[in-house]
Every structure is written in C-alpha cells, then in structure tokens.
Coordinates of C-alpha atoms in Angstrom, one line a residue:
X26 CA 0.0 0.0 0.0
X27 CA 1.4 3.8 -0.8
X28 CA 1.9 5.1 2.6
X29 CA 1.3 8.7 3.0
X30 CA 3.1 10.8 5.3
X31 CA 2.4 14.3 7.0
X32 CA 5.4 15.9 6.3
X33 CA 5.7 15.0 2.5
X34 CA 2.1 16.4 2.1
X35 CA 2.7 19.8 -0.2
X36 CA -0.6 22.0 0.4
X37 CA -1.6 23.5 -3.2
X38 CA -2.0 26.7 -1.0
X39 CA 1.5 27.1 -0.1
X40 CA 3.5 25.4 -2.8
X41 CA 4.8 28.1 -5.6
X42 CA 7.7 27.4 -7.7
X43 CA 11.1 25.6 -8.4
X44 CA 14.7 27.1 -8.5
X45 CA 18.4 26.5 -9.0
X46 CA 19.7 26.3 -5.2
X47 CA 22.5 29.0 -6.2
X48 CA 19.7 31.4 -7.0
X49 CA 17.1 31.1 -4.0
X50 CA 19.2 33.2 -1.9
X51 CA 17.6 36.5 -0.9
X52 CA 19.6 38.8 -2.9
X53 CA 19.9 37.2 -6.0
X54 CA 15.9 36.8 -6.1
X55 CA 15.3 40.2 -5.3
X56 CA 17.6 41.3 -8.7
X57 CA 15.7 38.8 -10.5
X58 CA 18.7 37.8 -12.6
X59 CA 19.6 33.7 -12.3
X60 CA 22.4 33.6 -14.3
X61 CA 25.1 30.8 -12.6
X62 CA 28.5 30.1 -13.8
X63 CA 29.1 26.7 -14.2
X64 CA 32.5 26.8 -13.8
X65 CA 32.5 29.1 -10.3
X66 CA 34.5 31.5 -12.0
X67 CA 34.5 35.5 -11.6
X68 CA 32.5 37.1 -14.8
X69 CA 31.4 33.7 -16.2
X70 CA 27.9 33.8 -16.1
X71 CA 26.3 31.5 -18.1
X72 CA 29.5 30.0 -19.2
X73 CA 30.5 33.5 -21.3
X74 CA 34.0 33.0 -21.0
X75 CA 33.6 29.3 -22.9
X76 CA 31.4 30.4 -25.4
X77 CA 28.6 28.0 -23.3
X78 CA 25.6 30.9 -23.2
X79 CA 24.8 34.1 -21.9
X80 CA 22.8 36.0 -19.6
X81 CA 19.8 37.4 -21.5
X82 CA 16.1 38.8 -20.7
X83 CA 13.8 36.0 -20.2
X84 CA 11.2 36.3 -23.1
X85 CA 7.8 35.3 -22.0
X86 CA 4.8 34.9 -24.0
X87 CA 2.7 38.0 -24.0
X88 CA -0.1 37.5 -26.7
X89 CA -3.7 36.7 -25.6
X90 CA -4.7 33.3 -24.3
X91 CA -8.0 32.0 -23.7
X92 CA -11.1 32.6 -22.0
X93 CA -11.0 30.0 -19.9
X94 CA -8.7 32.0 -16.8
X95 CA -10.2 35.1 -16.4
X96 CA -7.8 36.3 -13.7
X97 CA -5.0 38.9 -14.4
X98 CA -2.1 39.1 -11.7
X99 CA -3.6 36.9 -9.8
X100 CA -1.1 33.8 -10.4
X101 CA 2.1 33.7 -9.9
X102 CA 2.8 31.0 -13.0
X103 CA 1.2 33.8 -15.5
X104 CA 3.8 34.7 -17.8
X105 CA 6.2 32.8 -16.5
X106 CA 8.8 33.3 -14.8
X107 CA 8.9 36.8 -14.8
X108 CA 7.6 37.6 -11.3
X109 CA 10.6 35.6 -9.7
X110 CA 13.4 36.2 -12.8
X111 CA 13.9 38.4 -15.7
X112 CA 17.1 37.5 -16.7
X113 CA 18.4 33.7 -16.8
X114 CA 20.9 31.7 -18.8
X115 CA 20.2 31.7 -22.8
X116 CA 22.6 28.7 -23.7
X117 CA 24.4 28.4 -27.6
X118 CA 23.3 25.4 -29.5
X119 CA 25.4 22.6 -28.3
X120 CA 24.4 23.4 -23.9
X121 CA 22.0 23.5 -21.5
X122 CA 20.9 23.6 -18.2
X123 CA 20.5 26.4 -15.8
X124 CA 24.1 27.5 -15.9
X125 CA 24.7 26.3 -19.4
X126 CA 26.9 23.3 -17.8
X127 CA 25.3 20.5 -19.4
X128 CA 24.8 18.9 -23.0
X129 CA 21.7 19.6 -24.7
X130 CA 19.5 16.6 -25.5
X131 CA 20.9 13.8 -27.6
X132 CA 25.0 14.9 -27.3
X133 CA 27.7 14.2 -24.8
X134 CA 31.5 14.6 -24.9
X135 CA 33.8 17.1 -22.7
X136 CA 32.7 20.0 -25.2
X137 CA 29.2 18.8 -25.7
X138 CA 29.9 17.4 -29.7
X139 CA 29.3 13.9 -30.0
X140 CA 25.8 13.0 -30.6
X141 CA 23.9 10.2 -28.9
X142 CA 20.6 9.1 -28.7
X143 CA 18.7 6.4 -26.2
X144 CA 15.8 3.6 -27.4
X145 CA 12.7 3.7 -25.2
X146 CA 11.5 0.2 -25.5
X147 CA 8.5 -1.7 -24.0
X148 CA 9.2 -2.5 -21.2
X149 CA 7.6 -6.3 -21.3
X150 CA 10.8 -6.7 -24.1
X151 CA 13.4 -6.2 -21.2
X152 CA 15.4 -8.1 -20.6
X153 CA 14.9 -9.5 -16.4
X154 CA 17.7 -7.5 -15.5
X155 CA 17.3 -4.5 -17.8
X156 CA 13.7 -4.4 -15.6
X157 CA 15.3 -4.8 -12.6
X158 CA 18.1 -2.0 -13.2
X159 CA 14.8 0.2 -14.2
X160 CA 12.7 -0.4 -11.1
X161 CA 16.0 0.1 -9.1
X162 CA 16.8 3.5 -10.7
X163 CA 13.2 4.7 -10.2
X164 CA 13.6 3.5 -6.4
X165 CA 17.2 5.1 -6.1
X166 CA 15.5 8.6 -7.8
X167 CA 12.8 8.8 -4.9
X168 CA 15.8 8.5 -2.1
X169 CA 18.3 11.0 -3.8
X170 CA 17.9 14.6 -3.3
X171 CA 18.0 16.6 -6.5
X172 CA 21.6 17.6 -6.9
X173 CA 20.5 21.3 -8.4
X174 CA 17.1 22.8 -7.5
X175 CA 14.7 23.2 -5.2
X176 CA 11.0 24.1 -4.3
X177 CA 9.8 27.1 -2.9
X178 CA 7.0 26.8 -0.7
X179 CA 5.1 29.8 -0.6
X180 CA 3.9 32.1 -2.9
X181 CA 6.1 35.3 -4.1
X182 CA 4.4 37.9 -1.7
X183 CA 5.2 35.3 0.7
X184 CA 8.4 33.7 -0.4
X185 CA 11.1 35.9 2.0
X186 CA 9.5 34.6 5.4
X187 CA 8.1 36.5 8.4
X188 CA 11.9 38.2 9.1
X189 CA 11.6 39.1 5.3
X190 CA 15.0 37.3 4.7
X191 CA 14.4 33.7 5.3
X192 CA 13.5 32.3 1.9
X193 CA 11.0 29.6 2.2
X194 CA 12.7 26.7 0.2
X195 CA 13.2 23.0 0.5
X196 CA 15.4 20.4 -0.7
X197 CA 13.4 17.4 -2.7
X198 CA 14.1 14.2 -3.9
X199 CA 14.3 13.5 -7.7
X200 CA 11.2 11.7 -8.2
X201 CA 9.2 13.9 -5.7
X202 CA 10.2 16.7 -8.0
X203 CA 8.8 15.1 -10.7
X204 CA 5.7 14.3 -8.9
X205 CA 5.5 17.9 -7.4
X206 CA 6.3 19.6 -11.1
X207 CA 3.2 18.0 -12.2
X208 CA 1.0 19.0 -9.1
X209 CA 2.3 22.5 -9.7
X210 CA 1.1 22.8 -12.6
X211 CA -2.2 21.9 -12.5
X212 CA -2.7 24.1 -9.2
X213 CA -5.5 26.6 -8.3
X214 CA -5.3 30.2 -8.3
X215 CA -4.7 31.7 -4.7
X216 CA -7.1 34.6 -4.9
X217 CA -6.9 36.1 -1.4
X218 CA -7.4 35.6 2.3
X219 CA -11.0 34.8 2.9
X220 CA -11.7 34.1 -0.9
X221 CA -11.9 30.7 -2.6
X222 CA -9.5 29.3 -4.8
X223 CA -9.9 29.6 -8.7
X224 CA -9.8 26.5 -10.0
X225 CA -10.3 27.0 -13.9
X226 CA -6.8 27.1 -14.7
X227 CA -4.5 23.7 -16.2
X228 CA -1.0 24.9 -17.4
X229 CA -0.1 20.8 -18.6
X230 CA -3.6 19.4 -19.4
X231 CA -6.6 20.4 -21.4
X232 CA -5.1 22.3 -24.6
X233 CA -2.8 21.6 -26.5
X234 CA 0.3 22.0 -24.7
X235 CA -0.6 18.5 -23.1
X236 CA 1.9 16.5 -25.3
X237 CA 4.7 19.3 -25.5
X238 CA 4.6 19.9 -21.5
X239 CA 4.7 16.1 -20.5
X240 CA 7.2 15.0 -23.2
X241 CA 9.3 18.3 -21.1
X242 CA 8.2 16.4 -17.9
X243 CA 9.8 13.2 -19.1
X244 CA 13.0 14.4 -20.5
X245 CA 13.8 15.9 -17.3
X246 CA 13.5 12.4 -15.6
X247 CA 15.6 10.9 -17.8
X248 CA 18.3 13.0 -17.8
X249 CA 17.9 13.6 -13.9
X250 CA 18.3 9.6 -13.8
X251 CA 21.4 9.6 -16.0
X252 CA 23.1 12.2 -14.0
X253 CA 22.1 10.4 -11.1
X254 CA 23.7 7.2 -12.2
X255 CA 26.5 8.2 -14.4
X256 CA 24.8 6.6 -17.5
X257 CA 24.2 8.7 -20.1
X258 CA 22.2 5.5 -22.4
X259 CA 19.4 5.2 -19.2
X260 CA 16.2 5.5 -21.1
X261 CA 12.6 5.7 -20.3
X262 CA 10.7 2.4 -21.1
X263 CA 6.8 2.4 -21.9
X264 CA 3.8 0.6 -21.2
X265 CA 1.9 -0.2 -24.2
X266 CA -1.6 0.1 -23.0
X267 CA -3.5 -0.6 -25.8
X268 CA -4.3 -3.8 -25.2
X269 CA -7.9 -4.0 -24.8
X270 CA -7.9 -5.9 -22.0
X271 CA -8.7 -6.0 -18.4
X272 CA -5.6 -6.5 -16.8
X273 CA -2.7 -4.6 -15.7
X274 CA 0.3 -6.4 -17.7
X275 CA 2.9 -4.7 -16.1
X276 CA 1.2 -4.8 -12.4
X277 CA 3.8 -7.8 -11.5
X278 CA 6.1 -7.7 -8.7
X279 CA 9.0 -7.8 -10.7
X280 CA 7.6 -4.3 -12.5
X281 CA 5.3 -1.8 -10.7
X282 CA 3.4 -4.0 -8.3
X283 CA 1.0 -6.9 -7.8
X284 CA -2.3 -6.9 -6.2
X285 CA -1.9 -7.2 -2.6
X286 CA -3.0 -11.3 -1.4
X287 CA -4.9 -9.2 1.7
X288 CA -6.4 -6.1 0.2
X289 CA -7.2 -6.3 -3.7
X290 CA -7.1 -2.3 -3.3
X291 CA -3.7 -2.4 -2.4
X292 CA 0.3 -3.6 -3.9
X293 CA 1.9 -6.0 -3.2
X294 CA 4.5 -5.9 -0.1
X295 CA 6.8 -7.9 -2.2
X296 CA 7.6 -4.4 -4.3
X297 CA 9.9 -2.2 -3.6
X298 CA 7.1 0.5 -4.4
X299 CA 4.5 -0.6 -1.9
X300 CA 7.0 1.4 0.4
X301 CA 7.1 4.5 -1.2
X302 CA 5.5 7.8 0.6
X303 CA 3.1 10.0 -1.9
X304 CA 3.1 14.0 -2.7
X305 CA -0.2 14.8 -1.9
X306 CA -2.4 17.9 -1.0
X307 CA -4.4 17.1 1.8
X308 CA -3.7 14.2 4.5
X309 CA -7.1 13.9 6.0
X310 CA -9.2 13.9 2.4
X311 CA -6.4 12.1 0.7
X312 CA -6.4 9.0 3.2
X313 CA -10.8 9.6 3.5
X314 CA -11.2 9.2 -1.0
X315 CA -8.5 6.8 -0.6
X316 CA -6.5 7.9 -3.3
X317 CA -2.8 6.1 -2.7
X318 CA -4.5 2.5 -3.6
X319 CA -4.4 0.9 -6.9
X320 CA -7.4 -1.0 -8.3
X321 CA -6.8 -1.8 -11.8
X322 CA -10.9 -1.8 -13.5
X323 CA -11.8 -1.2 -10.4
X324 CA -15.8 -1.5 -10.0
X325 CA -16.7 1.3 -12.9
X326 CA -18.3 -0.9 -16.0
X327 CA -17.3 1.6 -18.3
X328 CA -13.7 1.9 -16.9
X329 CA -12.5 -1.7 -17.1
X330 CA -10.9 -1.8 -20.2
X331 CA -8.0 -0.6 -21.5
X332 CA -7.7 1.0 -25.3
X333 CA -7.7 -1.0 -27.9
X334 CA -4.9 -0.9 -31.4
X335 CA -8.2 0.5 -33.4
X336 CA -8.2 3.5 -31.2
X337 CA -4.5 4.1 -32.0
X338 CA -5.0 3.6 -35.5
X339 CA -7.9 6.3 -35.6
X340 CA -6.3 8.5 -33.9
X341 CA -3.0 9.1 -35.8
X342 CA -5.5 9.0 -38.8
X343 CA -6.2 12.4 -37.5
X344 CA -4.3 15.4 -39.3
X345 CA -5.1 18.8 -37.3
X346 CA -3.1 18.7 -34.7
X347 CA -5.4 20.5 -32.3
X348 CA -8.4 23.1 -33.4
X349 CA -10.1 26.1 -32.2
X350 CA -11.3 26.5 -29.1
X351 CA -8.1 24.7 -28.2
X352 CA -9.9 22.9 -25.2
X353 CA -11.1 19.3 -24.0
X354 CA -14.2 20.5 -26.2
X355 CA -12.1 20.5 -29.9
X356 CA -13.1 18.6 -32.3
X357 CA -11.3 16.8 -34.9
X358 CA -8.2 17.3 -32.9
X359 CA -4.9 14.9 -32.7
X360 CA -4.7 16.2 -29.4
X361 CA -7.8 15.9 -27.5
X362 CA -8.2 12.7 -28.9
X363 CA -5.0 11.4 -27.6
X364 CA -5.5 13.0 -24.3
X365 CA -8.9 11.4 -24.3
X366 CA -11.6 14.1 -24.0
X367 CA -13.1 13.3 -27.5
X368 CA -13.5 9.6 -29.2
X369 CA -10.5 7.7 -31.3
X370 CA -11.3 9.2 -34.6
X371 CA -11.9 12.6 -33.1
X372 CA -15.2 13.7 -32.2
X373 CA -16.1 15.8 -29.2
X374 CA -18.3 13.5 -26.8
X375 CA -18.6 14.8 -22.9
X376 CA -19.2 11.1 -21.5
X377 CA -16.2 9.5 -23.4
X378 CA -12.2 9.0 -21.8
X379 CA -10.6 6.9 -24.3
X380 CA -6.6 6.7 -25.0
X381 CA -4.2 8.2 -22.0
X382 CA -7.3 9.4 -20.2
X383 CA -9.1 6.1 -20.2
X384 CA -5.5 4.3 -19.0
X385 CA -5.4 6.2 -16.3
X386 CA -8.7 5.6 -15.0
X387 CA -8.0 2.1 -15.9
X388 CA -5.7 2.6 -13.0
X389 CA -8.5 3.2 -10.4
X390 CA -6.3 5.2 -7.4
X391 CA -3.5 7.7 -7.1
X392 CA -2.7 7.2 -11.0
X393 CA -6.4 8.5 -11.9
X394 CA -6.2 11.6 -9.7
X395 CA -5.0 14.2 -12.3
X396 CA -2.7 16.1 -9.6
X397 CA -1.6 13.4 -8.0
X398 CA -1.0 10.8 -10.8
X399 CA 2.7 10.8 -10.7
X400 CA 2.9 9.2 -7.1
X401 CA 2.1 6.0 -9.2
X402 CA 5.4 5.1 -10.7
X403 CA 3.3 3.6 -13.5
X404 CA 2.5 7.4 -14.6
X405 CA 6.1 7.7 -16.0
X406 CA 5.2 4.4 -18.4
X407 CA 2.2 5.5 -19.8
X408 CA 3.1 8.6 -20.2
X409 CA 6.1 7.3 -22.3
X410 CA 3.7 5.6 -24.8
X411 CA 1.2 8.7 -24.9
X412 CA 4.8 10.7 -26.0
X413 CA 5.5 7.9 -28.5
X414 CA 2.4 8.1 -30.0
X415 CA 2.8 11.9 -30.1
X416 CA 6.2 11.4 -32.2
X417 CA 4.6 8.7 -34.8
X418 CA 2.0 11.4 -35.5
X419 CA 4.8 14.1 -35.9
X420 CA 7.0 11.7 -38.2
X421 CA 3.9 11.1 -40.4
X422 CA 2.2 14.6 -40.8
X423 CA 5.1 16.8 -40.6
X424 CA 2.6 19.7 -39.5
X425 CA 5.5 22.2 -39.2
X426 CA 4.5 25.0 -37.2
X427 CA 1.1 25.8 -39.0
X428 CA -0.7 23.6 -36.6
X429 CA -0.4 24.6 -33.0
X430 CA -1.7 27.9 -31.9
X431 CA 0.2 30.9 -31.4
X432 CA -2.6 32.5 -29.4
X433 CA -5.9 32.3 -27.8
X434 CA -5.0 28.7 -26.3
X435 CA -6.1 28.3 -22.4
X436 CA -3.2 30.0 -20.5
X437 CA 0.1 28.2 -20.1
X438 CA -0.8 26.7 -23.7
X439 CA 0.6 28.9 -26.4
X440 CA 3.4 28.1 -28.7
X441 CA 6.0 30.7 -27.1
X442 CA 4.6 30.2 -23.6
X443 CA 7.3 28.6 -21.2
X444 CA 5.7 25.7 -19.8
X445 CA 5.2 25.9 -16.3
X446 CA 6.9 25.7 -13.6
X447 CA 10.2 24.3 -15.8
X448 CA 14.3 25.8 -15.4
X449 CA 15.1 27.5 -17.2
X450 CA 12.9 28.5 -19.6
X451 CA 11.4 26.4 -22.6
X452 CA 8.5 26.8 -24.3
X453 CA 6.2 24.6 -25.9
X454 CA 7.2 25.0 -29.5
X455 CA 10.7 23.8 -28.7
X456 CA 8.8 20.4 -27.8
X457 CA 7.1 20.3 -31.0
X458 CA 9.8 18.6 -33.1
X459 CA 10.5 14.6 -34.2
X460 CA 12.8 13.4 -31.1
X461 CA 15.3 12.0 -33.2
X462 CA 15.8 14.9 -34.5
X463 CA 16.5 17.2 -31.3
X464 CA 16.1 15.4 -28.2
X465 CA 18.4 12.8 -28.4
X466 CA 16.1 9.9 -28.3
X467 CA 13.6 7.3 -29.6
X468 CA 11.0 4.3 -29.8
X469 CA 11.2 0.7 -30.4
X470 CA 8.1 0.0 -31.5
X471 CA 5.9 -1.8 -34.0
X472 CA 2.6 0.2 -34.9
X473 CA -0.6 -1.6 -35.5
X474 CA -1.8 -1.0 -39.2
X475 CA -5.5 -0.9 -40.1
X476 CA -6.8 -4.2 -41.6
X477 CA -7.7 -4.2 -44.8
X478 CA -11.7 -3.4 -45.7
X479 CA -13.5 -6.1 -48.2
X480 CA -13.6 -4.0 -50.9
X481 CA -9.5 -3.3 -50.7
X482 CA -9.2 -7.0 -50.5
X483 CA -11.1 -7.4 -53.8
X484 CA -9.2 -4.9 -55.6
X485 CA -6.2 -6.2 -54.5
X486 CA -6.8 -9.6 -55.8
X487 CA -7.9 -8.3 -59.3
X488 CA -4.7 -6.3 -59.6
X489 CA -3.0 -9.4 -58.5
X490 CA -4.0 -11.5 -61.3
X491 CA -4.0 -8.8 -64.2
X492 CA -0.5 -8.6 -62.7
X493 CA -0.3 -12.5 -62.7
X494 CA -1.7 -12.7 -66.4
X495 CA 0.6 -10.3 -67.3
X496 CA 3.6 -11.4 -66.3
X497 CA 2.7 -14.6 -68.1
X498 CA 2.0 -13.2 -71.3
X499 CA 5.3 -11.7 -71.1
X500 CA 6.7 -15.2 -70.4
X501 CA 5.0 -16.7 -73.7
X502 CA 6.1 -13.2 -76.0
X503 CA 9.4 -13.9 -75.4
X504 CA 9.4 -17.5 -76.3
X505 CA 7.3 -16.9 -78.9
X506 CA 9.9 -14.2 -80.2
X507 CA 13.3 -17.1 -79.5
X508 CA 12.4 -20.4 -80.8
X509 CA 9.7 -19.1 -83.6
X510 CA 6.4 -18.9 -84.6
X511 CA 4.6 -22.3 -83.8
X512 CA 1.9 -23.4 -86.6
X513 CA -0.8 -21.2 -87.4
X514 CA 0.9 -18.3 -85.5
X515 CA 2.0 -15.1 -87.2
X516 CA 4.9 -13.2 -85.5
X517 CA 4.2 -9.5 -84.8
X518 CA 7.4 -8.4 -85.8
X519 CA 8.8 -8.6 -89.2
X520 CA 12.2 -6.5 -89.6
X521 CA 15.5 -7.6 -89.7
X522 CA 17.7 -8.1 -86.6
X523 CA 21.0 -9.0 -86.2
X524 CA 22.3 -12.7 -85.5
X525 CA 22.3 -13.1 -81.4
X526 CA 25.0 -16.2 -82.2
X527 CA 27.9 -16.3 -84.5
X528 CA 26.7 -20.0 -85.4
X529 CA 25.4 -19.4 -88.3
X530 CA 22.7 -21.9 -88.2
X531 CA 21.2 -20.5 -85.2
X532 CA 19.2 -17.4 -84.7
X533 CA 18.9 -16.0 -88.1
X534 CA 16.2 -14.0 -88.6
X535 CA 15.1 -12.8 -92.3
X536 CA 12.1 -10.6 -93.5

C-alpha cells in the first residue's frame, strides 16, 4: 500500500515554484537575474567566458490566451517566470541547463559534440535485469535529493519569510520533483485571504500544450536519472496500453506491483514500491477518498478496459493537430483525442475517456487523480507511450508550425509560452519537433496498421492476377519471339535483326 506521510504532504496553497539552489538566496531573487557560472569563475555567467551561453532577458509569451482564466495578476505562473526572474541563462546550441553546464539533448563529450541518442522500449521486451536496473533506478531517484534545484513553498508575496530574509525553500528528492512539477502545474489560483481558490486554470492538461509539456516532464527524468547514475544511455521504457484488456500487464512484482493477497485495493509488499511515501495535497481527504490504492478496472463498467490498437490507429489517422477552441471540447483534434476528451477518430463526446485518459482511470487510485498521478510510478510508463504516439503522428504529418496555436490557447498553452513551472525557460514550441531529430532519443516499436476493408481485398486480388496474367503473357512473348512462330501463329514483328549467335545456323532471322 502507498503510505502517505504528514510531512511530505505539499498543500496547493503554499507550494509556488522551483529554483536553482544557487539562486534562492535573498539577494539574487530580489535582482531577479539567475544567471550561474558553471565553472564558479569571476565574470562567467552562463558560461560567457567558454562560449557555453549568456545571460539574457527572459522572453515570456505575452499575446492573448483563452477565456477560460479570467484572472490577471492573480497567479504567480502567469507569464512565467517573470515575477521571480527576468534575466536567466540563454545557452548556444550545443548546452543546457540552468548554468549552461550540461549537454543539450541527444549529445555528450567534454565539449558537448558527439551525438547520442537512447531507445525507449516496452518495457515487457526487457530483458529481467534490464527491468530490474529500471525499477532500481526509479527506487534510487525517490531516495536522492535533486543535486540542483529546489522548491519554494510559498507564494512570491510570501516567499522571504516572516523576518523578510528567510527564503522559504526545500530540498526534494528526484522523483518527488517530478511528482511535485506535475501538481504545480495543474494548481488553483490563490485569490486572497477569505476568498476561494480559482480552479479554472491547467497549465499541462486540457489544450494543446498537453503532449509538449509532459514530453518536457519526461525528458527531465531521464536525464535527472542519468546524472544520477552516471549513465548517459538510461532510457525511459513504456507501457503499451493498448491492449484491450482488463488487466494490468505490467502490475507484476518484478515491475510496478501486484495486487496485494490481503487487500485487492492495495500492492503488493513484495515491491519495492509498496513502500514508497506520496506528494499529496491534503492528509485527511487524501487518506478519507483513498486515493494512494491501486485498483486496476476497479468497480466502474465503463472503466474496465484498456484501449484498444483501433483507437490508436484512428487516432493518428487524424491530421489537425489541435483546433479552435483549443480545449477538452475541440473537435477533430490529434490532441484531445490522444488526451482522451473526444473519441478515437476525433469527435467531441462529454461522456467518453478513451486513449491516455481512459488508461489512467483504468488505473483506479492515485494514477487516476490528475494532480496526484505521478505518485504511481506507473505514470512515467504510460506517459512514455502517450509521448511515443505523439512522435509517430509528428513523423507522419510533418505539420510544421502551422498547426499549433500561437494565441488564444487556455493560458500556459501557447506556442511561445514557457511551460510551467520548468528551469530555465522552454516553451512549448521547442517540444514540437520529431525526437530524433533534437532530443536525443527514440522508440522501439511496431505500430498496428489498419486491416484491410473487403472492398481493398477485392481490388487487391484483381490487380494481382491482371499482374499474374501479365507477367505470363510476357513469359509466352518472349518464347514466342526465340524459338519461332509455332503453326498457325504469325509473328508480330517482321524486320531484320541481327544474329544473337555467330553460329550461323542459329538465330537468323530474315524478312
């Protein structure tokens, strides 16, 4: 069973953003410039002295977003970051990071010029001990302490403590980072003492920065988990849900968890994750709805199976990648239809969850509660396959930048927005792009194809044996044309050619 613990509960009231640690210090927030050296030295901000990056403005998206958050200065996450930071590292093309220190996605070397990229495979094709270094690296993650940043756990007005120079920051662990990123993001709006809390506001779901923010959210994982263990070729695996089932394949002690023998609501003893402590916002509701169980199907008919290959199929059939309003209400869009607000093949239905939505309900506990979803290590699988889906329909369509808004998107959701609460910077057209391409990885994986309709059957047959008969008659022409034309057969050719054989009494052909 997840165990949940007091002092790992983050209230969404009093949890506000994510920083290096160098840059959480009083006096560097109040200039609002974050711009480390990742080399300690005098004047190398940025890494200017080794050509690494520099320290620029922060550019934050400022054209008009949706209708759906009302609010104006109300939220410290609108335009972000700029009420913490106006100046951070810009890194050149080869670095990134916070200080510029690190390799961007998919290279590696001393000077950051050798390319590399990782395979995300299912995990079922593992190998035993490829799944047990997996499970053991995701175990390791939630026991390390994130090596560069930290939370902040209070909002801006409140962030320099009661003495106005205590700045209200904690250590975390790697994987609870990941966790709490995702609860960030999905927060309500603080509006006030007294007041209650605005809740019409999704900066990662519900739009169609959904695929750009949690493919982000993944990346940063992965390359936490290679820093962590010095292994640059770690890579995500996925869970292929589409199955169609009713079972949790990869619910196995061996992967993320059996049932429990005692409580069919809980996992397994025998895993390492049925000791792990949960991120969550309130102790006394959490433990009441009973959110940290698992429950695969659970008791909801219309929950108790997974999606199917036809669903996939459909649903890269679809070319838009997301349409106007931009919301769980689009139709015809890659996007909601992937995220599961509208059916396979893309039309709007307010009852239906299908595709990454339906999985996750599938899930039937902590990995069905949107803000909470991550405590379920299972959340980093699935999300992996939603992401790999994302990139087939990339490397098919091509869609350029045409396709995903510029503007009028819920907040958080435009193309130059930087996706919340992520340092530094990046927006979510930088996540738009094939991952071979620019993020140094990318999928093993067979996709279904659609089976072939009666009518194509037909017509392939026909074209089969006109190809067949033709192919034949071919066959007989040029025997025809070699040893002669049998009895009561006229040749259709009657000019000279020259002899094929210097024999003379073979192959001579005359008018």
């Amino acid at each position: 069973m997840w165990q949940s613990v007091l002092s790992l509960c983050m209230c969404v009231t009093v949890t506000r953003a994510q920083f290096p640690r160098q840059c959480v210090t009083p006096e560097v927030l109040r200039s609002g410039t974050c711009c480390p050296s990742p080399t300690d030295l005098v004047d190398d901000e940025c890494g200017l002295k080794t050509r690494r990056g520099r320290c620029m403005p922060v550019v934050a998206d400022l054209r008009p977003h949706g209708p759906q958050y009302p609010q104006d200065g109300r939220d410290d996450r609108e335009r972000w970051p700029l009420l913490f930071f106006n100046r951070t590292c810009v890194c050149n093309r080869k670095f990134s990071g916070y200080s510029c220190g690190q390799c961007r996605y998919g290279l590696t070397g001393k000077n950051c010029d050798q390319r590399t990229t990782v395979v995300r495979r299912n995990i079922l094709q593992m190998s035993p001990e490829e799944k047990k270094a997996f499970v053991n690296a995701l175990d390791q993650a939630k026991k390390t302490v994130h090596p560069d940043l930290v939370i902040c756990t209070r909002r801006y007005e409140e962030l320099f403590g009661p003495d106005g120079n205590s700045v209200q920051c904690e250590n975390i662990t790697i994987y609870n980072f990941f966790v709490w990123t995702h609860y960030y993001s999905v927060g309500k709006t603080y509006m006030g003492p007294g007041q209650q809390s605005f809740g019409g506001v999704d900066f990662s779901h519900e739009g169609p920065g959904f695929l750009t923010w949690h493919r982000f959210h993944l990346l940063q994982l992965e390359s936490d988990i290679q820093d962590m263990l010095g292994n640059p070729t770690f890579a995500l695996p996925y869970w292929n849900f589409a199955i169609g089932g009713n079972e949790c394949d990869i619910c196995t002690d061996d992967l993320l968890g059996a049932r429990s023998s005692f409580d069919m609501n809980s996992i397994s003893s025998n895993s390492v994750f049925s000791q792990w402590r949960v991120i969550c916002d309130d102790l006394e509701e959490y433990e009441k709805q009973g959110d940290h169980l698992r429950n695969p199907g659970g008791n909801r008919p219309i929950l108790q199976k997974l999606p199917e290959n036809q669903d996939l199929i459909d649903c890269l059939e679809l070319k838009n990648y997301d349409t106007p309003p931009y919301y769980f209400t689009s139709t015809w869009s890659f996007r909601n239809s992937i995220e599961g607000y509208s059916t396979p093949q893309g039309s709007y239905d307010p009852v239906v969850r299908s595709i990454h939505n339906l999985a996750h309900l599938f899930l039937n506990g902590t990995g069905s509660q949107t803000h909470v979803s991550p405590n379920d290590p299972i959340f980093v699988l699935l999300h992996s396959f939603t992401d790999a889906i994302f990139d087939e329909w990339l490397r098919r369509h091509h869609p350029g930048t045409v396709f995903y808004p510029k503007e009028n998107a819920p907040i958080g959701h435009n193309w130059h927005f930087n996706m919340v609460p992520f340092w530094p910077p990046v927006t979510n057209g930088e996540m738009f792009v094939l991952a071979s391409d620019t993020l140094g990885y990318t999928y093993e994986i067979q996709w279904p194809t659609r089976p072939y309709a009666i009518s194509e059957i037909i017509t392939i047959v026909i074209v089969a044996v006109v190809l067949v008969v033709t192919v034949v008659g071919g066959i007989v022409a040029c025997f025809v044309r070699v040893y002669g034309s049998p009895e009561g057969l006229e040749l259709l050719l009657s000019e000279h050619f020259c002899r094929y054989s210097e024999d003379s009494h073979k192959f001579q052909y005359t008018a």
